[in-house]
Amino acid sequence: MEITNLWDARFLFELLKNGFLLAGGVYVWWTTRNRATSTAIREVHIRLDEVDRHVSRLEQTLENRPGFSEIDKLRGEMAGMNRSVGELATQVQASNALLNRLHEYLLTEKGNR
């Protein structure tokens, strides 16, 4: 390809210059497309802080829950209370039977007089 005049040379120079700038722009975009920006890093820090607070709450909840020994102690206390309630129920039944007999006695004695 022969360059016949200055306009052809200038056009060819502009074409090569713009091609080089386009290639440079594509290269810069390609290399920085995955680069972490300060905004992305800040968002990751915020998310990490949220996860840290959540884990701290879970750890605190797990530390404050009762252990196996405390649950066994509570079961023993509940069994003792259950026995006490059973004893009260038998006493109430005995008192109820006594009151029923007394009621029948009074009804029969009042009816005989």
mmCIF file of C-alpha atoms in Angstrom:
data_model
loop_
_atom_site.group_PDB
_atom_site.id
_atom_site.type_symbol
_atom_site.label_atom_id
_atom_site.label_comp_id
_atom_site.label_asym_id
_atom_site.label_seq_id
_atom_site.Cartn_x
_atom_site.Cartn_y
_atom_site.Cartn_z
ATOM 1 C CA MET A 1 0.000 0.000 0.000
ATOM 2 C CA GLU A 2 1.562 3.235 -1.130
ATOM 3 C CA ILE A 3 0.869 6.530 0.557
ATOM 4 C CA THR A 4 0.181 9.042 -2.180
ATOM 5 C CA ASN A 5 -0.559 12.157 -0.261
ATOM 6 C CA LEU A 6 -0.540 13.671 3.197
ATOM 7 C CA TRP A 7 -4.235 13.096 3.807
ATOM 8 C CA ASP A 8 -3.881 9.356 3.334
ATOM 9 C CA ALA A 9 -0.916 9.309 5.717
ATOM 10 C CA ARG A 10 -2.816 11.326 8.311
ATOM 11 C CA PHE A 11 -5.892 9.077 7.985
ATOM 12 C CA LEU A 12 -3.712 5.984 8.432
ATOM 13 C CA PHE A 13 -2.008 7.571 11.474
ATOM 14 C CA GLU A 14 -5.381 8.479 13.066
ATOM 15 C CA LEU A 15 -6.683 4.986 12.372
ATOM 16 C CA LEU A 16 -3.649 3.343 14.019
ATOM 17 C CA LYS A 17 -3.756 5.811 16.936
ATOM 18 C CA ASN A 18 -7.446 5.159 17.611
ATOM 19 C CA GLY A 19 -6.914 1.409 17.294
ATOM 20 C CA PHE A 20 -4.069 1.591 19.816
ATOM 21 C CA LEU A 21 -6.192 3.672 22.228
ATOM 22 C CA LEU A 22 -9.081 1.234 21.843
ATOM 23 C CA ALA A 23 -6.760 -1.714 22.506
ATOM 24 C CA GLY A 24 -5.325 0.085 25.558
ATOM 25 C CA GLY A 25 -8.809 0.806 26.889
ATOM 26 C CA VAL A 26 -9.880 -2.811 26.424
ATOM 27 C CA TYR A 27 -6.682 -3.969 28.177
ATOM 28 C CA VAL A 28 -7.272 -1.646 31.140
ATOM 29 C CA TRP A 29 -10.910 -2.739 31.400
ATOM 30 C CA TRP A 30 -9.940 -6.412 31.174
ATOM 31 C CA THR A 31 -7.303 -6.177 33.903
ATOM 32 C CA THR A 32 -9.355 -4.068 36.335
ATOM 33 C CA ARG A 33 -12.772 -5.677 35.916
ATOM 34 C CA ASN A 34 -12.200 -8.013 38.850
ATOM 35 C CA ARG A 35 -10.202 -5.628 40.999
ATOM 36 C CA ALA A 36 -11.791 -4.936 44.357
ATOM 37 C CA THR A 37 -12.873 -1.350 44.741
ATOM 38 C CA SER A 38 -13.054 0.488 48.040
ATOM 39 C CA THR A 39 -16.863 0.309 47.924
ATOM 40 C CA ALA A 40 -16.783 -3.453 47.473
ATOM 41 C CA ILE A 41 -14.278 -3.808 50.306
ATOM 42 C CA ARG A 42 -16.446 -1.613 52.559
ATOM 43 C CA GLU A 43 -19.504 -3.757 51.754
ATOM 44 C CA VAL A 44 -17.550 -6.898 52.613
ATOM 45 C CA HIS A 45 -16.443 -5.332 55.917
ATOM 46 C CA ILE A 46 -20.048 -4.391 56.748
ATOM 47 C CA ARG A 47 -21.252 -7.909 55.938
ATOM 48 C CA LEU A 48 -18.408 -9.399 57.970
ATOM 49 C CA ASP A 49 -19.367 -7.213 60.955
ATOM 50 C CA GLU A 50 -22.981 -8.399 60.678
ATOM 51 C CA VAL A 51 -21.897 -12.037 60.595
ATOM 52 C CA ASP A 52 -19.583 -11.447 63.567
ATOM 53 C CA ARG A 53 -22.422 -9.915 65.610
ATOM 54 C CA HIS A 54 -24.688 -12.827 64.678
ATOM 55 C CA VAL A 55 -22.067 -15.393 65.708
ATOM 56 C CA SER A 56 -21.480 -13.514 68.982
ATOM 57 C CA ARG A 57 -25.207 -13.636 69.768
ATOM 58 C CA LEU A 58 -25.291 -17.364 69.018
ATOM 59 C CA GLU A 59 -22.253 -17.998 71.227
ATOM 60 C CA GLN A 60 -23.834 -16.026 74.067
ATOM 61 C CA THR A 61 -27.078 -17.974 73.676
ATOM 62 C CA LEU A 62 -25.226 -21.283 73.756
ATOM 63 C CA GLU A 63 -23.200 -20.258 76.817
ATOM 64 C CA ASN A 64 -26.364 -19.326 78.740
ATOM 65 C CA ARG A 65 -28.314 -22.481 77.986
ATOM 66 C CA PRO A 66 -28.581 -25.079 80.755
ATOM 67 C CA GLY A 67 -26.223 -28.041 80.744
ATOM 68 C CA PHE A 68 -26.999 -31.715 81.207
ATOM 69 C CA SER A 69 -26.401 -31.601 84.966
ATOM 70 C CA GLU A 70 -28.828 -28.711 85.393
ATOM 71 C CA ILE A 71 -31.454 -30.487 83.271
ATOM 72 C CA ASP A 72 -31.043 -33.683 85.338
ATOM 73 C CA LYS A 73 -31.400 -31.652 88.546
ATOM 74 C CA LEU A 74 -34.565 -30.035 87.167
ATOM 75 C CA ARG A 75 -35.960 -33.454 86.223
ATOM 76 C CA GLY A 76 -35.317 -34.677 89.762
ATOM 77 C CA GLU A 77 -37.096 -31.669 91.233
ATOM 78 C CA MET A 78 -40.037 -32.162 88.868
ATOM 79 C CA ALA A 79 -40.256 -35.853 89.823
ATOM 80 C CA GLY A 80 -40.332 -34.854 93.502
ATOM 81 C CA MET A 81 -43.086 -32.327 92.828
ATOM 82 C CA ASN A 82 -44.999 -34.970 90.865
ATOM 83 C CA ARG A 83 -44.829 -37.349 93.855
ATOM 84 C CA SER A 84 -46.013 -34.557 96.161
ATOM 85 C CA VAL A 85 -48.947 -33.800 93.891
ATOM 86 C CA GLY A 86 -49.800 -37.513 93.813
ATOM 87 C CA GLU A 87 -49.790 -37.624 97.628
ATOM 88 C CA LEU A 88 -52.034 -34.562 97.730
ATOM 89 C CA ALA A 89 -54.407 -36.207 95.264
ATOM 90 C CA THR A 90 -54.717 -39.336 97.432
ATOM 91 C CA GLN A 91 -55.318 -37.197 100.528
ATOM 92 C CA VAL A 92 -58.011 -35.228 98.704
ATOM 93 C CA GLN A 93 -59.642 -38.481 97.571
ATOM 94 C CA ALA A 94 -59.617 -39.799 101.129
ATOM 95 C CA SER A 95 -61.102 -36.538 102.423
ATOM 96 C CA ASN A 96 -63.706 -36.624 99.672
ATOM 97 C CA ALA A 97 -64.677 -40.199 100.561
ATOM 98 C CA LEU A 98 -64.969 -39.219 104.235
ATOM 99 C CA LEU A 99 -67.148 -36.227 103.347
ATOM 100 C CA ASN A 100 -69.368 -38.432 101.162
ATOM 101 C CA ARG A 101 -69.845 -40.896 104.037
ATOM 102 C CA LEU A 102 -70.617 -38.043 106.413
ATOM 103 C CA HIS A 103 -73.086 -36.623 103.921
ATOM 104 C CA GLU A 104 -74.827 -39.991 103.531
ATOM 105 C CA TYR A 105 -74.926 -40.427 107.280
ATOM 106 C CA LEU A 106 -76.486 -37.038 107.808
ATOM 107 C CA LEU A 107 -79.030 -37.659 105.075
ATOM 108 C CA THR A 108 -80.044 -41.017 106.478
ATOM 109 C CA GLU A 109 -80.138 -39.821 110.102
ATOM 110 C CA LYS A 110 -82.176 -36.738 109.214
ATOM 111 C CA GLY A 111 -84.561 -38.889 107.251
ATOM 112 C CA ASN A 112 -85.094 -41.302 110.154
ATOM 113 C CA ARG A 113 -86.073 -38.609 112.637
#
